[in-house]
mmCIF file of C-alpha atoms in Angstrom:
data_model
loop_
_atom_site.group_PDB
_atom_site.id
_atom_site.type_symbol
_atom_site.label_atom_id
_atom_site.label_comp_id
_atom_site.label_asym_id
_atom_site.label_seq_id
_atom_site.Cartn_x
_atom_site.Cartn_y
_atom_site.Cartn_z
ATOM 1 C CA UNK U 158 108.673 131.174 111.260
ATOM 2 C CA UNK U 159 110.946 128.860 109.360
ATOM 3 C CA UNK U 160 108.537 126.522 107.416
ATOM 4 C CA UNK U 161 105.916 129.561 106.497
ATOM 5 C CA UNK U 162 109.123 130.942 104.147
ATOM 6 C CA UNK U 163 108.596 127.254 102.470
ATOM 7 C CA UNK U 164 104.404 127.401 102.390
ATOM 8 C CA UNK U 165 104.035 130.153 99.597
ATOM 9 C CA UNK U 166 105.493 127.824 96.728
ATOM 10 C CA UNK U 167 103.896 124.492 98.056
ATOM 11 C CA UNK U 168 102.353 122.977 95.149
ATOM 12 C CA UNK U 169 100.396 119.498 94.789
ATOM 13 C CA UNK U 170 103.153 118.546 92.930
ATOM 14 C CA UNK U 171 106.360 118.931 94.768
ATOM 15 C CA UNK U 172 104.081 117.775 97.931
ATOM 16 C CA UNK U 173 103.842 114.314 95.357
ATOM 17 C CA UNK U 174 107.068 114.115 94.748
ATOM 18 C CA UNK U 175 108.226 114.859 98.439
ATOM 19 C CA UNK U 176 105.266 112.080 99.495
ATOM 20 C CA UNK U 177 106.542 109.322 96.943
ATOM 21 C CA UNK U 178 110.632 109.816 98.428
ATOM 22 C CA UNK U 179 109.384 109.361 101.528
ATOM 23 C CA UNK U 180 106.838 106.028 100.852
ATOM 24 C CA UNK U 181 110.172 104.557 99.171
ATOM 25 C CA UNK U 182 112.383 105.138 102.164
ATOM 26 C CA UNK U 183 109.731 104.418 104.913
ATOM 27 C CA UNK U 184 107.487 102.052 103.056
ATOM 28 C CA UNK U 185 104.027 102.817 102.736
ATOM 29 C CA UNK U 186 102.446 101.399 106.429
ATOM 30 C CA UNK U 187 105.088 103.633 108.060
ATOM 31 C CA UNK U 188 104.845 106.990 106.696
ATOM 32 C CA UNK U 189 102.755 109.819 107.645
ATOM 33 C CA UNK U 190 102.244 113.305 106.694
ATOM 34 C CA UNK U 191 104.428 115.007 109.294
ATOM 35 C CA UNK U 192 107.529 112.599 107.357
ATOM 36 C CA UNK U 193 106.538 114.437 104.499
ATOM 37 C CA UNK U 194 106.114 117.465 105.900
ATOM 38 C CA UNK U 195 109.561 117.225 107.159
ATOM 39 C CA UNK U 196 111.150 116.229 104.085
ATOM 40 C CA UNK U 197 109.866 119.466 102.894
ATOM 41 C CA UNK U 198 110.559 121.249 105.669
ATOM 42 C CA UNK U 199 106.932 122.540 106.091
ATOM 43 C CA UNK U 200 104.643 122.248 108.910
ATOM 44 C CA UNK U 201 102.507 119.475 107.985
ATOM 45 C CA UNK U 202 99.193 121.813 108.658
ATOM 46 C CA UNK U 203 100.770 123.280 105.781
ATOM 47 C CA UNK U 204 100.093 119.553 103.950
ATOM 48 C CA UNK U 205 96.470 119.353 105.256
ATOM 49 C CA UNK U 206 95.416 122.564 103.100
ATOM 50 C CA UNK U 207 96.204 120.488 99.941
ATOM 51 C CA UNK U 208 95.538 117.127 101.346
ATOM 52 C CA UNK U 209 92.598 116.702 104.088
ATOM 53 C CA UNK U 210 94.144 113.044 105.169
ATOM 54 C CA UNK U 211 97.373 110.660 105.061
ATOM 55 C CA UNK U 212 94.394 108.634 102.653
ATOM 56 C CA UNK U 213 94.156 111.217 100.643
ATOM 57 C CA UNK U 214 97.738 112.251 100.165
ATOM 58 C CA UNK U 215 98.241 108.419 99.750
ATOM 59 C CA UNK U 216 95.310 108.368 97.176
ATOM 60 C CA UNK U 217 96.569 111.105 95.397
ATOM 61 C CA UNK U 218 100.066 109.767 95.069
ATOM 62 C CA UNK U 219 98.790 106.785 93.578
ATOM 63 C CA UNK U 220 96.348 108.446 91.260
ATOM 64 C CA UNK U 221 99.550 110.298 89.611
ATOM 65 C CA UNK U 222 101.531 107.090 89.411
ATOM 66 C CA UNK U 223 98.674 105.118 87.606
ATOM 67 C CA UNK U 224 98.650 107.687 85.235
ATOM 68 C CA UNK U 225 102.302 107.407 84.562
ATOM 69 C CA UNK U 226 101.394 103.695 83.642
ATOM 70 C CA UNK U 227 98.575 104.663 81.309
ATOM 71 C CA UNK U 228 99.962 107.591 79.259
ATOM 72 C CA UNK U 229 102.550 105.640 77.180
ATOM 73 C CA UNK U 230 99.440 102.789 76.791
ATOM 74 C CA UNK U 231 96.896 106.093 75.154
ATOM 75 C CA UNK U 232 99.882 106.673 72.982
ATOM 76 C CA UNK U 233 99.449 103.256 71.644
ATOM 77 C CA UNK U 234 95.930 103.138 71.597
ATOM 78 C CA UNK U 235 95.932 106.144 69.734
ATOM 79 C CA UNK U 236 98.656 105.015 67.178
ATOM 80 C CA UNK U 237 98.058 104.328 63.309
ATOM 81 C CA UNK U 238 101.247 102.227 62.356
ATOM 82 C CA UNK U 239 100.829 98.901 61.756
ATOM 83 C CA UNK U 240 98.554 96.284 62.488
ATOM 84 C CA UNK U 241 95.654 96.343 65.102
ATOM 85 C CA UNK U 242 97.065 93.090 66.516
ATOM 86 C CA UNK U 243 100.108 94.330 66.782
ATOM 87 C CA UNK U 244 99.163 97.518 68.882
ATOM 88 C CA UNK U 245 97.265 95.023 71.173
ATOM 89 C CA UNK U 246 99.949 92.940 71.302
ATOM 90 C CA UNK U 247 102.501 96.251 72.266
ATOM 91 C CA UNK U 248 99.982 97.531 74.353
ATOM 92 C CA UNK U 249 99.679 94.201 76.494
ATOM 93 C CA UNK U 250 103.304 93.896 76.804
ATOM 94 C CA UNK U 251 103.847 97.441 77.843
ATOM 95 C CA UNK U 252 101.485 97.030 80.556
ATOM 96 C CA UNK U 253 102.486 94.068 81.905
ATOM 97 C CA UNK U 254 106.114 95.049 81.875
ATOM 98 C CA UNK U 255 105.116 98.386 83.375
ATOM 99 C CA UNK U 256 103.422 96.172 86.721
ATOM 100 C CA UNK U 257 106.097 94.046 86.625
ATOM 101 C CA UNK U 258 109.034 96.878 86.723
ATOM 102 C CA UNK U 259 107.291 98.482 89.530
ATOM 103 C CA UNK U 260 107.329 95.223 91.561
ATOM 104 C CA UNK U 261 111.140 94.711 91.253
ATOM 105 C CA UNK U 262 112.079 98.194 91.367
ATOM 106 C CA UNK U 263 109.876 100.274 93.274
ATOM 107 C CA UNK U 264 108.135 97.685 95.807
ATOM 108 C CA UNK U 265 107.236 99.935 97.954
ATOM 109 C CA UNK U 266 105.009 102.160 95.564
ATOM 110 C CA UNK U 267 103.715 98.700 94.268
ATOM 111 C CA UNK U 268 102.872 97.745 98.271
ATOM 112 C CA UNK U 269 101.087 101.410 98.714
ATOM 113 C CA UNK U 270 99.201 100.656 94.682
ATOM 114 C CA UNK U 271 98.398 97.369 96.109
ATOM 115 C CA UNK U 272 96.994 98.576 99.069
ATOM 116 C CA UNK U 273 95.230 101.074 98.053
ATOM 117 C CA UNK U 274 93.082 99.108 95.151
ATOM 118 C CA UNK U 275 91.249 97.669 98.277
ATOM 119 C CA UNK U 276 90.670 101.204 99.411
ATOM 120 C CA UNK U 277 90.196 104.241 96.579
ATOM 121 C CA UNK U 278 87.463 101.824 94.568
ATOM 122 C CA UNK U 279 86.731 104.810 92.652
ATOM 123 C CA UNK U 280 90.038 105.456 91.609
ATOM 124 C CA UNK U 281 90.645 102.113 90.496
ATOM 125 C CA UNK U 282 87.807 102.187 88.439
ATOM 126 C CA UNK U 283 88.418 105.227 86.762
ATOM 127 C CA UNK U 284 92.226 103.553 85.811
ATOM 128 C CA UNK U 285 90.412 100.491 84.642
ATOM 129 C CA UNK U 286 88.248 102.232 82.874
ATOM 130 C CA UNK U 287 90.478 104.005 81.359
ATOM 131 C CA UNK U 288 92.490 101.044 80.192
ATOM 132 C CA UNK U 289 89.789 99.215 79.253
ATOM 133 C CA UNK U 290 88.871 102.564 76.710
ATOM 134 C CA UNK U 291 92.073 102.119 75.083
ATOM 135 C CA UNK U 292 91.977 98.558 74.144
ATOM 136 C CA UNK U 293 88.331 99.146 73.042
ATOM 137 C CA UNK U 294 90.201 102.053 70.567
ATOM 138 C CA UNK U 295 92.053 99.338 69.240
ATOM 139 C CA UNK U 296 89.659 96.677 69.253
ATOM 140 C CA UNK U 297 87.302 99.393 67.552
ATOM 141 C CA UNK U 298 90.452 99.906 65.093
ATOM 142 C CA UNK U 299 90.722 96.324 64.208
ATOM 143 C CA UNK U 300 86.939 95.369 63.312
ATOM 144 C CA UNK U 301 86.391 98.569 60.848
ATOM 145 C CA UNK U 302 89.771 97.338 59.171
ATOM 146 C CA UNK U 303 88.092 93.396 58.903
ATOM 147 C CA UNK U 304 91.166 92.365 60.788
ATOM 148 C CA UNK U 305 88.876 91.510 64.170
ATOM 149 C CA UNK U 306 85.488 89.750 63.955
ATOM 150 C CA UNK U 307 82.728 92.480 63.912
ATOM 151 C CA UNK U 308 80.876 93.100 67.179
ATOM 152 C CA UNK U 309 80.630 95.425 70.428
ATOM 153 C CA UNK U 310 84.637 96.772 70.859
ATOM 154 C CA UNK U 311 83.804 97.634 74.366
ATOM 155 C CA UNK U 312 82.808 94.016 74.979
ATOM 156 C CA UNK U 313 85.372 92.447 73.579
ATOM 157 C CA UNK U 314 87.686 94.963 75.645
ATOM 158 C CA UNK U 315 86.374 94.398 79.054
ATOM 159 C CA UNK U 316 86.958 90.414 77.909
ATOM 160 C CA UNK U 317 90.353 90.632 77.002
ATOM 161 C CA UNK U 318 91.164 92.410 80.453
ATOM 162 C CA UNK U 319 89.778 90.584 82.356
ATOM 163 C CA UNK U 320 91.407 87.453 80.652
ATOM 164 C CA UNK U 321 94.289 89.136 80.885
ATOM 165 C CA UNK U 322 94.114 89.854 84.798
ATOM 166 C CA UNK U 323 96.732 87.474 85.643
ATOM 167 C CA UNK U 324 99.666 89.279 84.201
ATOM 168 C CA UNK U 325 98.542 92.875 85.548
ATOM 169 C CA UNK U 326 96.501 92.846 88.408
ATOM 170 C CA UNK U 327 98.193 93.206 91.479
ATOM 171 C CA UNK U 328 96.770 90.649 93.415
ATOM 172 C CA UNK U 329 98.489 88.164 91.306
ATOM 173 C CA UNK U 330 102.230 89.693 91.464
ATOM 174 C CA UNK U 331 103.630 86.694 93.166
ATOM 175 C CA UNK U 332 102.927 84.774 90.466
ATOM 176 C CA UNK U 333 105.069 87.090 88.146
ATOM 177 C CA UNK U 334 108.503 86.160 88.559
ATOM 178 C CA UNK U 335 106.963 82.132 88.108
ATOM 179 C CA UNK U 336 108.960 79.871 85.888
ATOM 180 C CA UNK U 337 106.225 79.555 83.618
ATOM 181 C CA UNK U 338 104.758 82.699 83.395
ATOM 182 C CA UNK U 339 105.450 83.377 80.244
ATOM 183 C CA UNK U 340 104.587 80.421 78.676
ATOM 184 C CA UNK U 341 101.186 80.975 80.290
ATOM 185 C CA UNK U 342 100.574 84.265 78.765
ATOM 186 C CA UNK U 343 101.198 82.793 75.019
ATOM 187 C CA UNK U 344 98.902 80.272 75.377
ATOM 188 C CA UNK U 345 96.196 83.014 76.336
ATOM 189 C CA UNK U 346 97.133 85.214 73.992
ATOM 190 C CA UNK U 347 96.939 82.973 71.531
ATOM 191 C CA UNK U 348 93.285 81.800 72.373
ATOM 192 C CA UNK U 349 92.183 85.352 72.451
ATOM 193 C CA UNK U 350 93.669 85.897 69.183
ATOM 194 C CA UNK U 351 92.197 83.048 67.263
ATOM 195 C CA UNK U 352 88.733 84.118 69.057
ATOM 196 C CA UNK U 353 88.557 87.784 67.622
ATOM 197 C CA UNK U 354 90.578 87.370 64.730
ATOM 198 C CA UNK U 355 89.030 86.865 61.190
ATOM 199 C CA UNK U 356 91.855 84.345 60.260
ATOM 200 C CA UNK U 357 91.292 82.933 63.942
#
């Protein structure tokens, strides 16, 4: 009779937050939904009337943290300060120190993010998507203030990240923390720059 005193108040969210301790102490391949359960002292039937599978809770999980990573990016996007370069340039950096945070402080989320791009397709997507929609807001921002080249914004978005891909997609992490890294991103920044800037 114990956990049905703890079933009333279960919400998606504190089942999240409960899910994401236990992936960081267990690591992602280890945990399951009775661990979670347990951390919230639940029966984990109790977990199966939110979440159908450990997929989905795992899913789900990631879902929420993905959108932690693209909230502060739409504030960006959406900004008005400044240059359009300059936003692109923020917005770039933000998300690339956003992956790379993750990966030397919360490996195991990254593992479970990393994982799970080869499984939730659809979820990935929509997060892509959705990045890919802000830098078009800013590319968008740039040509009707003559400071890009004119053309299609969402082309010239979907370029960019995917020239970008190095220094955000997971499957390239190890290469992160590589000597010259940094160097590397300049120099394609820089060619992307000169190719949709007027002065470029």
């Amino acid at each position: 009779m114990e956990p049905m005193s703890h079933d009333q108040p279960l919400t998606k969210e504190a089942i999240l937050d409960a899910a994401e301790q236990t992936l960081r102490r267990y690591g992602p391949d280890k945990t399951s939904v009775v661990d979670v359960a347990k951390a919230l002292q639940v029966s984990h039937g109790s977990l199966y009337r939110h979440f159908p599978s450990k997929a989905a809770l795992r899913e789900a999980v990631t879902e929420r943290w993905l959108q932690r990573i693209a909230d502060p990016l739409q504030i960006i996007a959406d900004g008005t300060d400044g240059s359009a370069t300059d936003r692109l340039r923020l917005w770039t950096d933000t998300l690339i120190r956003a992956k790379r945070t993750y990966v030397l402080e919360d490996p195991e989320m990254f593992a479970m993010y990393a994982s799970v791009t080869l499984e939730a397709v659809k979820i990935i997507d929509t997060h892509v998507n959705l990045l890919i929609g802000q830098i078009t807001q800013i590319m968008d921002q740039g040509m009707r203030a003559g400071e890009f080249k004119p053309g299609r914004p969402e082309s010239a978005a979907k370029a960019f990240f995917m020239a970008t891909s190095l220094f955000h997609h997971p499957a390239h992490a190890y290469q992160w923390t590589s000597d010259g890294i940094e160097a590397a991103f300049e120099s394609v920044w820089t060619l992307l720059l000169a190719g949709i800037s007027m002065n470029g």
